[in-house]
């Protein structure tokens, strides 16, 4: 399920500030048509914290329809740092969801034993496989390779989205000794190429809203052992990612998507503000095509 590039979709808004569900469906179909292996709904890139419960439900429905038509998996973000509430949210996931992206408990900063207990409890009751979201610069919680390896041995824990801010020693240790059936997905866009070189299965890449086909080819090149091609693509895509993250995610991505006519407005909801025209213009100039 977790090979290739999975795109954590933005949530487009219309001129009235409401979610543009038609545009969301078209965008989902666009990135899947360009080679994405799956979608992620209700992630940070989708501004999930700014959506109402009804909007969240309709986002899932829209993305599930696009994934069902293409025969690819849909992963849904499930937020929370309390084990009971996250467990309940997992049980309430609708049909058409193939996996849940669950963040390491944030703000509370439990011990690693607490992190293990949290995910093991969720794994015992979840209706869908879990993807651990390891992002310590947002959660304030470090998780070692040993902890991830132990959790990955559970049959209901399918993968980890690894976003440690770089390729650290734990990433090297984890990828050097993975449990059977446990995948590592890159979560820091600029570092996806070196993670793939180390053995990651793919990535959950906000940058892959743009140059989706090139990101997909990057995975193919590393898996095929085409090192020269993979390095060239990886360097170019890292420059694209840097430009797209020049301001808080997903503001620049939305600006470029709007400039290219793929969404009706570049708008975001407070506390985010739209990206500057300069950042959008600079990112729009960075183009990466497969086969170059």
CSV table of N, CA and C in Angstrom, one decimal, residues 67-233:
chain,number,residue,atom,x,y,z
A,67,UNK,N,-10.0,8.3,-5.2
A,67,UNK,CA,-9.1,7.1,-5.0
A,67,UNK,C,-9.8,5.8,-5.5
A,68,UNK,N,-11.1,5.7,-5.2
A,68,UNK,CA,-11.8,4.6,-5.6
A,68,UNK,C,-11.8,4.4,-7.1
A,69,UNK,N,-12.0,5.5,-7.8
A,69,UNK,CA,-12.0,5.5,-9.3
A,69,UNK,C,-10.7,5.1,-9.9
A,70,UNK,N,-9.6,5.4,-9.2
A,70,UNK,CA,-8.2,5.1,-9.7
A,70,UNK,C,-7.7,3.8,-9.1
A,71,UNK,N,-8.4,3.3,-8.0
A,71,UNK,CA,-7.9,2.0,-7.4
A,71,UNK,C,-6.7,2.2,-6.6
A,72,UNK,N,-6.6,3.4,-5.9
A,72,UNK,CA,-5.4,3.7,-5.1
A,72,UNK,C,-5.8,3.9,-3.6
A,73,UNK,N,-4.9,3.9,-2.7
A,73,UNK,CA,-5.3,4.0,-1.3
A,73,UNK,C,-5.5,5.5,-0.8
A,74,UNK,N,-6.5,5.6,0.1
A,74,UNK,CA,-6.7,6.9,0.8
A,74,UNK,C,-6.3,6.8,2.2
A,75,UNK,N,-5.4,7.7,2.7
A,75,UNK,CA,-5.0,7.7,4.1
A,75,UNK,C,-5.6,9.0,4.6
A,76,UNK,N,-6.2,9.0,5.8
A,76,UNK,CA,-6.8,10.1,6.5
A,76,UNK,C,-6.1,10.4,7.8
A,77,UNK,N,-5.8,11.7,7.9
A,77,UNK,CA,-5.1,12.2,9.2
A,77,UNK,C,-6.1,12.1,10.3
A,78,UNK,N,-5.7,11.6,11.4
A,78,UNK,CA,-6.5,11.6,12.7
A,78,UNK,C,-5.7,12.2,13.7
A,79,UNK,N,-6.1,13.4,14.2
A,79,UNK,CA,-5.3,14.2,15.1
A,79,UNK,C,-5.8,14.0,16.5
A,80,UNK,N,-4.9,14.3,17.5
A,80,UNK,CA,-5.2,14.2,18.9
A,80,UNK,C,-4.0,13.7,19.7
A,81,UNK,N,-4.0,14.0,20.9
A,81,UNK,CA,-2.9,13.5,21.8
A,81,UNK,C,-3.4,12.7,23.0
A,82,UNK,N,-4.7,12.5,23.0
A,82,UNK,CA,-5.3,11.6,24.0
A,82,UNK,C,-5.7,10.3,23.4
A,83,UNK,N,-5.2,9.2,24.0
A,83,UNK,CA,-5.4,7.9,23.4
A,83,UNK,C,-6.9,7.5,23.2
A,84,UNK,N,-7.7,7.8,24.2
A,84,UNK,CA,-9.1,7.5,24.0
A,84,UNK,C,-9.8,8.2,22.9
A,85,UNK,N,-9.6,9.5,22.8
A,85,UNK,CA,-10.2,10.3,21.8
A,85,UNK,C,-9.7,9.9,20.4
A,86,UNK,N,-8.4,9.7,20.3
A,86,UNK,CA,-7.9,9.2,19.0
A,86,UNK,C,-8.5,7.9,18.6
A,87,UNK,N,-8.6,7.0,19.6
A,87,UNK,CA,-9.2,5.7,19.3
A,87,UNK,C,-10.6,5.8,18.8
A,88,UNK,N,-11.4,6.7,19.5
A,88,UNK,CA,-12.8,6.9,19.1
A,88,UNK,C,-12.8,7.4,17.7
A,89,UNK,N,-12.0,8.4,17.3
A,89,UNK,CA,-11.9,9.0,16.0
A,89,UNK,C,-11.6,7.9,14.9
A,90,UNK,N,-10.7,7.0,15.3
A,90,UNK,CA,-10.4,5.9,14.3
A,90,UNK,C,-11.6,5.0,14.1
A,91,UNK,N,-12.4,4.7,15.1
A,91,UNK,CA,-13.6,3.9,15.0
A,91,UNK,C,-14.6,4.5,14.1
A,92,UNK,N,-14.6,5.9,14.1
A,92,UNK,CA,-15.7,6.6,13.4
A,92,UNK,C,-15.3,6.9,12.0
A,93,UNK,N,-14.1,6.5,11.5
A,93,UNK,CA,-13.7,6.7,10.1
A,93,UNK,C,-14.7,6.1,9.2
A,94,UNK,N,-15.1,6.8,8.1
A,94,UNK,CA,-16.1,6.2,7.2
A,94,UNK,C,-15.5,5.2,6.2
A,95,UNK,N,-16.4,4.5,5.5
A,95,UNK,CA,-15.9,3.6,4.5
A,95,UNK,C,-15.1,4.3,3.4
A,96,UNK,N,-14.3,3.6,2.7
A,96,UNK,CA,-13.4,4.2,1.7
A,96,UNK,C,-12.1,4.7,2.2
A,97,UNK,N,-11.9,4.6,3.5
A,97,UNK,CA,-10.6,5.0,4.1
A,97,UNK,C,-9.7,3.7,4.2
A,98,UNK,N,-8.5,3.8,3.7
A,98,UNK,CA,-7.6,2.6,3.7
A,98,UNK,C,-6.6,2.6,4.9
A,99,UNK,N,-6.3,3.8,5.4
A,99,UNK,CA,-5.3,3.8,6.5
A,99,UNK,C,-5.5,5.2,7.2
A,100,UNK,N,-4.9,5.2,8.4
A,100,UNK,CA,-5.0,6.5,9.2
A,100,UNK,C,-3.6,6.9,9.5
A,101,UNK,N,-3.3,8.2,9.3
A,101,UNK,CA,-2.1,8.9,9.7
A,101,UNK,C,-2.2,9.5,11.1
A,102,UNK,N,-1.5,8.9,12.1
A,102,UNK,CA,-1.7,9.3,13.5
A,102,UNK,C,-0.4,9.9,14.0
A,103,UNK,N,-0.5,11.1,14.5
A,103,UNK,CA,0.7,11.8,15.0
A,103,UNK,C,1.2,11.3,16.3
A,104,UNK,N,2.5,11.2,16.5
A,104,UNK,CA,3.0,10.9,17.8
A,104,UNK,C,2.4,12.0,18.8
A,105,UNK,N,2.0,11.6,20.0
A,105,UNK,CA,1.3,12.5,20.9
A,105,UNK,C,2.1,13.8,21.1
A,106,UNK,N,1.4,15.0,20.8
A,106,UNK,CA,2.1,16.2,20.8
A,106,UNK,C,1.8,17.0,22.1
A,107,UNK,N,2.6,17.9,22.4
A,107,UNK,CA,2.5,18.8,23.6
A,107,UNK,C,2.7,18.1,24.9
A,108,UNK,N,2.1,16.9,25.1
A,108,UNK,CA,2.3,16.2,26.4
A,108,UNK,C,3.7,15.7,26.6
A,109,UNK,N,4.3,15.3,25.5
A,109,UNK,CA,5.7,14.8,25.5
A,109,UNK,C,5.8,13.6,26.5
A,110,UNK,N,5.1,12.5,26.2
A,110,UNK,CA,5.2,11.3,27.1
A,110,UNK,C,6.5,10.6,26.9
A,111,UNK,N,6.8,9.7,27.7
A,111,UNK,CA,8.1,8.9,27.6
A,111,UNK,C,7.9,8.1,26.3
A,112,UNK,N,9.0,7.5,25.9
A,112,UNK,CA,8.9,6.5,24.7
A,112,UNK,C,8.1,5.3,25.1
A,113,UNK,N,8.1,4.9,26.4
A,113,UNK,CA,7.2,3.8,26.8
A,113,UNK,C,5.8,4.3,26.6
A,114,UNK,N,5.5,5.6,26.9
A,114,UNK,CA,4.1,6.1,26.7
A,114,UNK,C,3.7,6.1,25.2
A,115,UNK,N,4.7,6.4,24.4
A,115,UNK,CA,4.4,6.4,22.9
A,115,UNK,C,4.1,5.0,22.5
A,116,UNK,N,4.8,4.1,22.9
A,116,UNK,CA,4.6,2.7,22.6
A,116,UNK,C,3.2,2.2,23.1
A,117,UNK,N,2.9,2.5,24.3
A,117,UNK,CA,1.6,2.2,24.9
A,117,UNK,C,0.5,2.8,24.1
A,118,UNK,N,0.6,4.1,23.7
A,118,UNK,CA,-0.4,4.8,23.0
A,118,UNK,C,-0.7,4.1,21.6
A,119,UNK,N,0.3,3.8,20.9
A,119,UNK,CA,0.1,3.2,19.5
A,119,UNK,C,-0.3,1.8,19.6
A,120,UNK,N,0.2,1.0,20.6
A,120,UNK,CA,-0.2,-0.3,20.8
A,120,UNK,C,-1.7,-0.4,21.1
A,121,UNK,N,-2.2,0.5,22.0
A,121,UNK,CA,-3.6,0.6,22.3
A,121,UNK,C,-4.4,0.9,21.1
A,122,UNK,N,-4.0,1.9,20.3
A,122,UNK,CA,-4.7,2.2,19.1
A,122,UNK,C,-4.7,1.1,18.1
A,123,UNK,N,-3.6,0.4,18.0
A,123,UNK,CA,-3.5,-0.7,17.0
A,123,UNK,C,-4.5,-1.8,17.3
A,124,UNK,N,-4.8,-2.0,18.6
A,124,UNK,CA,-5.7,-3.1,19.0
A,124,UNK,C,-7.1,-2.8,18.6
A,125,UNK,N,-7.5,-1.6,18.3
A,125,UNK,CA,-8.9,-1.3,18.1
A,125,UNK,C,-9.1,-0.6,16.8
A,126,UNK,N,-8.1,-0.2,16.0
A,126,UNK,CA,-8.3,0.5,14.8
A,126,UNK,C,-8.9,-0.4,13.7
A,127,UNK,N,-9.8,0.2,12.9
A,127,UNK,CA,-10.4,-0.6,11.8
A,127,UNK,C,-9.5,-0.6,10.5
A,128,UNK,N,-8.5,0.3,10.5
A,128,UNK,CA,-7.6,0.4,9.3
A,128,UNK,C,-6.2,0.4,9.8
A,129,UNK,N,-5.2,0.1,9.0
A,129,UNK,CA,-3.8,0.1,9.3
A,129,UNK,C,-3.4,1.6,9.7
A,130,UNK,N,-2.4,1.6,10.6
A,130,UNK,CA,-1.9,2.9,11.1
A,130,UNK,C,-0.6,3.3,10.4
A,131,UNK,N,-0.5,4.6,10.2
A,131,UNK,CA,0.8,5.2,9.8
A,131,UNK,C,1.2,6.2,10.9
A,132,UNK,N,2.3,5.9,11.5
A,132,UNK,CA,2.8,6.8,12.6
A,132,UNK,C,3.4,8.0,11.9
A,133,UNK,N,3.0,9.2,12.4
A,133,UNK,CA,3.5,10.4,11.9
A,133,UNK,C,4.6,10.9,12.9
A,134,UNK,N,5.8,10.8,12.6
A,134,UNK,CA,6.9,11.1,13.4
A,134,UNK,C,7.5,12.5,13.0
A,135,UNK,N,7.1,13.5,13.7
A,135,UNK,CA,7.5,14.9,13.3
A,135,UNK,C,7.9,15.7,14.6
A,136,UNK,N,9.1,15.4,15.1
A,136,UNK,CA,9.4,15.9,16.4
A,136,UNK,C,9.5,17.5,16.5
A,137,UNK,N,9.7,18.2,15.4
A,137,UNK,CA,9.8,19.6,15.5
A,137,UNK,C,8.4,20.2,15.6
A,138,UNK,N,7.4,19.4,15.4
A,138,UNK,CA,6.0,19.9,15.7
A,138,UNK,C,5.5,19.3,17.0
A,139,UNK,N,5.8,18.1,17.3
A,139,UNK,CA,5.3,17.4,18.5
A,139,UNK,C,6.1,17.7,19.8
A,140,UNK,N,7.4,18.0,19.6
A,140,UNK,CA,8.3,18.1,20.7
A,140,UNK,C,8.6,16.8,21.3
A,141,UNK,N,8.4,15.7,20.6
A,141,UNK,CA,8.6,14.4,21.1
A,141,UNK,C,9.5,13.6,20.2
A,142,UNK,N,10.7,13.3,20.7
A,142,UNK,CA,11.6,12.4,19.9
A,142,UNK,C,11.2,11.0,20.1
A,143,UNK,N,11.4,10.2,19.0
A,143,UNK,CA,11.1,8.8,19.0
A,143,UNK,C,12.2,8.1,18.3
A,144,UNK,N,12.8,7.1,19.0
A,144,UNK,CA,14.0,6.4,18.5
A,144,UNK,C,13.7,5.4,17.5
A,145,UNK,N,14.7,5.0,16.8
A,145,UNK,CA,14.6,3.9,15.8
A,145,UNK,C,14.1,2.6,16.5
A,146,UNK,N,14.6,2.4,17.7
A,146,UNK,CA,14.2,1.2,18.4
A,146,UNK,C,12.7,1.2,18.7
A,147,UNK,N,12.1,2.3,19.1
A,147,UNK,CA,10.7,2.4,19.4
A,147,UNK,C,9.9,2.2,18.1
A,148,UNK,N,10.3,2.9,17.0
A,148,UNK,CA,9.6,2.7,15.7
A,148,UNK,C,9.7,1.3,15.3
A,149,UNK,N,10.8,0.7,15.5
A,149,UNK,CA,11.0,-0.7,15.0
A,149,UNK,C,10.0,-1.6,15.8
A,150,UNK,N,9.9,-1.4,17.1
A,150,UNK,CA,9.0,-2.2,17.9
A,150,UNK,C,7.5,-2.0,17.5
A,151,UNK,N,7.2,-0.7,17.3
A,151,UNK,CA,5.8,-0.5,16.9
A,151,UNK,C,5.5,-1.1,15.5
A,152,UNK,N,6.5,-1.0,14.6
A,152,UNK,CA,6.4,-1.5,13.2
A,152,UNK,C,6.2,-3.0,13.2
A,153,UNK,N,6.5,-3.7,14.2
A,153,UNK,CA,6.3,-5.1,14.3
A,153,UNK,C,4.9,-5.5,14.5
A,154,UNK,N,4.1,-4.5,14.9
A,154,UNK,CA,2.7,-4.8,15.2
A,154,UNK,C,2.0,-5.0,13.8
A,155,UNK,N,1.1,-6.0,13.6
A,155,UNK,CA,0.5,-6.2,12.3
A,155,UNK,C,-0.4,-5.0,11.9
A,156,UNK,N,-0.9,-4.2,12.8
A,156,UNK,CA,-1.8,-3.1,12.4
A,156,UNK,C,-1.1,-1.8,12.2
A,157,UNK,N,0.2,-1.8,12.4
A,157,UNK,CA,1.1,-0.6,12.2
A,157,UNK,C,1.8,-0.8,10.9
A,158,UNK,N,1.4,-0.1,9.8
A,158,UNK,CA,1.9,-0.4,8.5
A,158,UNK,C,3.1,0.4,8.1
A,159,UNK,N,3.2,1.6,8.6
A,159,UNK,CA,4.3,2.5,8.1
A,159,UNK,C,4.5,3.7,9.1
A,160,UNK,N,5.6,4.4,8.8
A,160,UNK,CA,5.9,5.7,9.5
A,160,UNK,C,6.1,6.7,8.5
A,161,UNK,N,5.5,7.9,8.7
A,161,UNK,CA,5.9,9.1,7.9
A,161,UNK,C,7.0,9.7,8.7
A,162,UNK,N,8.2,9.7,8.2
A,162,UNK,CA,9.4,10.1,8.9
A,162,UNK,C,9.8,11.5,8.5
A,163,UNK,N,9.6,12.5,9.5
A,163,UNK,CA,9.8,13.9,9.2
A,163,UNK,C,10.6,14.5,10.4
A,164,UNK,N,11.9,14.0,10.5
A,164,UNK,CA,12.7,14.4,11.6
A,164,UNK,C,13.5,15.7,11.3
A,165,UNK,N,13.3,16.3,10.2
A,165,UNK,CA,14.0,17.5,9.8
A,165,UNK,C,15.3,17.3,9.1
A,166,UNK,N,15.5,16.1,8.7
A,166,UNK,CA,16.7,15.7,8.0
A,166,UNK,C,16.9,14.2,8.0
A,167,UNK,N,18.1,13.7,7.6
A,167,UNK,CA,18.4,12.3,7.6
A,167,UNK,C,19.3,12.1,8.8
A,168,UNK,N,18.7,11.7,9.9
A,168,UNK,CA,19.5,11.6,11.1
A,168,UNK,C,19.9,10.1,11.4
A,169,UNK,N,20.7,9.9,12.5
A,169,UNK,CA,21.2,8.6,12.8
A,169,UNK,C,20.1,7.5,13.0
A,170,UNK,N,18.9,8.0,13.6
A,170,UNK,CA,17.8,7.1,13.8
A,170,UNK,C,17.2,6.6,12.4
A,171,UNK,N,17.2,7.5,11.5
A,171,UNK,CA,16.7,7.2,10.1
A,171,UNK,C,17.6,6.1,9.5
A,172,UNK,N,18.9,6.3,9.6
A,172,UNK,CA,19.8,5.3,9.1
A,172,UNK,C,19.6,3.9,9.8
A,173,UNK,N,19.5,4.0,11.1
A,173,UNK,CA,19.4,2.8,11.9
A,173,UNK,C,18.1,2.0,11.6
A,174,UNK,N,17.0,2.8,11.5
A,174,UNK,CA,15.7,2.2,11.2
A,174,UNK,C,15.6,1.6,9.8
A,175,UNK,N,16.1,2.3,8.8
A,175,UNK,CA,16.1,1.8,7.4
A,175,UNK,C,17.0,0.6,7.2
A,176,UNK,N,18.0,0.5,8.1
A,176,UNK,CA,18.9,-0.6,8.0
A,176,UNK,C,18.4,-1.9,8.6
A,177,UNK,N,17.3,-1.8,9.3
A,177,UNK,CA,16.7,-3.0,10.0
A,177,UNK,C,15.2,-2.9,10.2
A,178,UNK,N,14.5,-3.0,9.1
A,178,UNK,CA,13.0,-2.8,9.2
A,178,UNK,C,12.3,-4.0,9.5
A,179,UNK,N,11.2,-4.0,10.3
A,179,UNK,CA,10.4,-5.1,10.5
A,179,UNK,C,9.7,-5.5,9.2
A,180,UNK,N,9.4,-6.8,9.0
A,180,UNK,CA,8.7,-7.2,7.8
A,180,UNK,C,7.3,-6.5,7.7
A,181,UNK,N,7.0,-6.0,6.5
A,181,UNK,CA,5.7,-5.4,6.3
A,181,UNK,C,5.6,-3.9,6.8
A,182,UNK,N,6.7,-3.3,7.2
A,182,UNK,CA,6.7,-2.0,7.8
A,182,UNK,C,7.4,-1.1,6.8
A,183,UNK,N,6.8,0.0,6.4
A,183,UNK,CA,7.3,0.9,5.4
A,183,UNK,C,7.7,2.2,6.0
A,184,UNK,N,8.8,2.8,5.5
A,184,UNK,CA,9.2,4.2,5.8
A,184,UNK,C,8.8,5.1,4.7
A,185,UNK,N,8.1,6.1,5.0
A,185,UNK,CA,7.7,7.2,4.0
A,185,UNK,C,8.4,8.5,4.4
A,186,UNK,N,9.1,9.1,3.4
A,186,UNK,CA,9.7,10.3,3.7
A,186,UNK,C,8.6,11.4,4.0
A,187,UNK,N,8.9,12.3,5.0
A,187,UNK,CA,7.9,13.3,5.3
A,187,UNK,C,8.5,14.7,5.2
A,188,UNK,N,9.8,14.8,5.0
A,188,UNK,CA,10.5,16.1,4.8
A,188,UNK,C,10.8,16.2,3.3
A,189,UNK,N,10.1,17.0,2.6
A,189,UNK,CA,10.1,17.0,1.1
A,189,UNK,C,11.6,17.1,0.6
A,190,UNK,N,12.4,18.0,1.2
A,190,UNK,CA,13.7,18.3,0.6
A,190,UNK,C,14.6,17.1,0.8
A,191,UNK,N,14.3,16.2,1.7
A,191,UNK,CA,15.2,15.0,2.0
A,191,UNK,C,14.6,13.7,1.4
A,192,UNK,N,13.7,13.8,0.6
A,192,UNK,CA,13.1,12.5,0.1
A,192,UNK,C,14.1,11.7,-0.7
A,193,UNK,N,14.9,12.3,-1.5
A,193,UNK,CA,15.8,11.5,-2.3
A,193,UNK,C,16.8,10.7,-1.5
A,194,UNK,N,17.5,11.3,-0.5
A,194,UNK,CA,18.4,10.5,0.3
A,194,UNK,C,17.7,9.4,1.1
A,195,UNK,N,16.5,9.7,1.6
A,195,UNK,CA,15.7,8.6,2.3
A,195,UNK,C,15.4,7.5,1.3
A,196,UNK,N,15.0,7.8,0.1
A,196,UNK,CA,14.8,6.7,-0.9
A,196,UNK,C,16.1,5.9,-1.1
A,197,UNK,N,17.2,6.6,-1.2
A,197,UNK,CA,18.5,5.9,-1.4
A,197,UNK,C,18.8,5.0,-0.3
A,198,UNK,N,18.3,5.3,0.9
A,198,UNK,CA,18.6,4.4,2.1
A,198,UNK,C,17.6,3.3,2.2
A,199,UNK,N,16.5,3.4,1.4
A,199,UNK,CA,15.6,2.2,1.4
A,199,UNK,C,14.1,2.6,1.7
A,200,UNK,N,13.8,3.9,1.8
A,200,UNK,CA,12.4,4.2,2.1
A,200,UNK,C,11.5,3.8,0.9
A,201,UNK,N,10.3,3.5,1.2
A,201,UNK,CA,9.4,3.0,0.2
A,201,UNK,C,8.8,4.1,-0.7
A,202,UNK,N,8.7,5.3,-0.2
A,202,UNK,CA,8.1,6.4,-0.9
A,202,UNK,C,8.0,7.6,0.0
A,203,UNK,N,7.0,8.4,-0.2
A,203,UNK,CA,6.9,9.6,0.6
A,203,UNK,C,5.5,10.2,0.6
A,204,UNK,N,5.2,11.0,1.6
A,204,UNK,CA,4.0,11.8,1.7
A,204,UNK,C,4.5,13.2,1.5
A,205,UNK,N,4.3,13.7,0.3
A,205,UNK,CA,5.0,14.9,-0.2
A,205,UNK,C,4.0,16.0,-0.6
A,206,UNK,N,4.0,17.1,0.3
A,206,UNK,CA,3.2,18.2,-0.1
A,206,UNK,C,3.7,18.9,-1.4
A,207,UNK,N,5.0,18.9,-1.6
A,207,UNK,CA,5.5,19.5,-2.8
A,207,UNK,C,5.1,18.8,-4.1
A,208,UNK,N,4.6,17.5,-3.9
A,208,UNK,CA,4.2,16.7,-5.1
A,208,UNK,C,2.8,17.2,-5.7
A,209,UNK,N,2.2,18.2,-5.1
A,209,UNK,CA,1.1,18.9,-5.8
A,209,UNK,C,1.6,19.4,-7.2
A,210,UNK,N,2.9,19.8,-7.2
A,210,UNK,CA,3.6,20.2,-8.4
A,210,UNK,C,4.6,19.2,-8.8
A,211,UNK,N,4.8,19.0,-10.1
A,211,UNK,CA,5.8,18.1,-10.5
A,211,UNK,C,5.6,16.7,-10.0
A,212,UNK,N,4.3,16.3,-9.9
A,212,UNK,CA,4.0,15.0,-9.4
A,212,UNK,C,4.6,13.9,-10.2
A,213,UNK,N,4.7,14.0,-11.5
A,213,UNK,CA,5.3,13.0,-12.3
A,213,UNK,C,6.8,12.8,-12.0
A,214,UNK,N,7.4,13.9,-11.8
A,214,UNK,CA,8.9,13.9,-11.5
A,214,UNK,C,9.1,13.2,-10.1
A,215,UNK,N,8.3,13.5,-9.1
A,215,UNK,CA,8.5,12.8,-7.8
A,215,UNK,C,8.2,11.3,-8.0
A,216,UNK,N,7.2,11.0,-8.8
A,216,UNK,CA,7.0,9.5,-9.0
A,216,UNK,C,8.1,8.9,-9.7
A,217,UNK,N,8.7,9.6,-10.7
A,217,UNK,CA,9.9,9.0,-11.4
A,217,UNK,C,11.1,8.9,-10.4
A,218,UNK,N,11.2,9.8,-9.5
A,218,UNK,CA,12.3,9.7,-8.5
A,218,UNK,C,12.3,8.4,-7.8
A,219,UNK,N,11.1,8.0,-7.3
A,219,UNK,CA,10.9,6.7,-6.6
A,219,UNK,C,11.3,5.6,-7.6
A,220,UNK,N,10.8,5.6,-8.8
A,220,UNK,CA,11.1,4.6,-9.7
A,220,UNK,C,12.6,4.5,-10.0
A,221,UNK,N,13.2,5.6,-10.1
A,221,UNK,CA,14.7,5.6,-10.4
A,221,UNK,C,15.5,5.0,-9.3
A,222,UNK,N,15.2,5.3,-8.1
A,222,UNK,CA,15.9,4.7,-7.0
A,222,UNK,C,15.6,3.2,-6.8
A,223,UNK,N,14.4,2.8,-7.0
A,223,UNK,CA,14.1,1.4,-6.9
A,223,UNK,C,14.7,0.6,-8.0
A,224,UNK,N,14.9,1.2,-9.2
A,224,UNK,CA,15.6,0.6,-10.3
A,224,UNK,C,17.1,0.6,-10.2
A,225,UNK,N,17.6,1.3,-9.3
A,225,UNK,CA,19.1,1.5,-9.2
A,225,UNK,C,19.7,2.4,-10.2
A,226,UNK,N,18.9,3.3,-10.8
A,226,UNK,CA,19.4,4.3,-11.7
A,226,UNK,C,19.9,5.5,-10.9
A,227,UNK,N,21.1,5.4,-10.4
A,227,UNK,CA,21.6,6.3,-9.4
A,227,UNK,C,21.8,7.7,-10.1
A,228,UNK,N,22.3,7.7,-11.2
A,228,UNK,CA,22.6,9.0,-11.9
A,228,UNK,C,21.3,9.8,-12.1
A,229,UNK,N,20.3,9.1,-12.6
A,229,UNK,CA,19.0,9.7,-12.9
A,229,UNK,C,18.4,10.2,-11.6
A,230,UNK,N,18.4,9.3,-10.6
A,230,UNK,CA,17.8,9.7,-9.3
A,230,UNK,C,18.5,10.9,-8.6
A,231,UNK,N,19.8,10.9,-8.7
A,231,UNK,CA,20.5,12.1,-8.1
A,231,UNK,C,20.1,13.4,-8.8
A,232,UNK,N,20.1,13.3,-10.1
A,232,UNK,CA,19.8,14.5,-10.8
A,232,UNK,C,18.4,15.0,-10.5
A,233,UNK,N,17.4,14.1,-10.5
A,233,UNK,CA,16.0,14.5,-10.2
A,233,UNK,C,15.9,14.9,-8.7
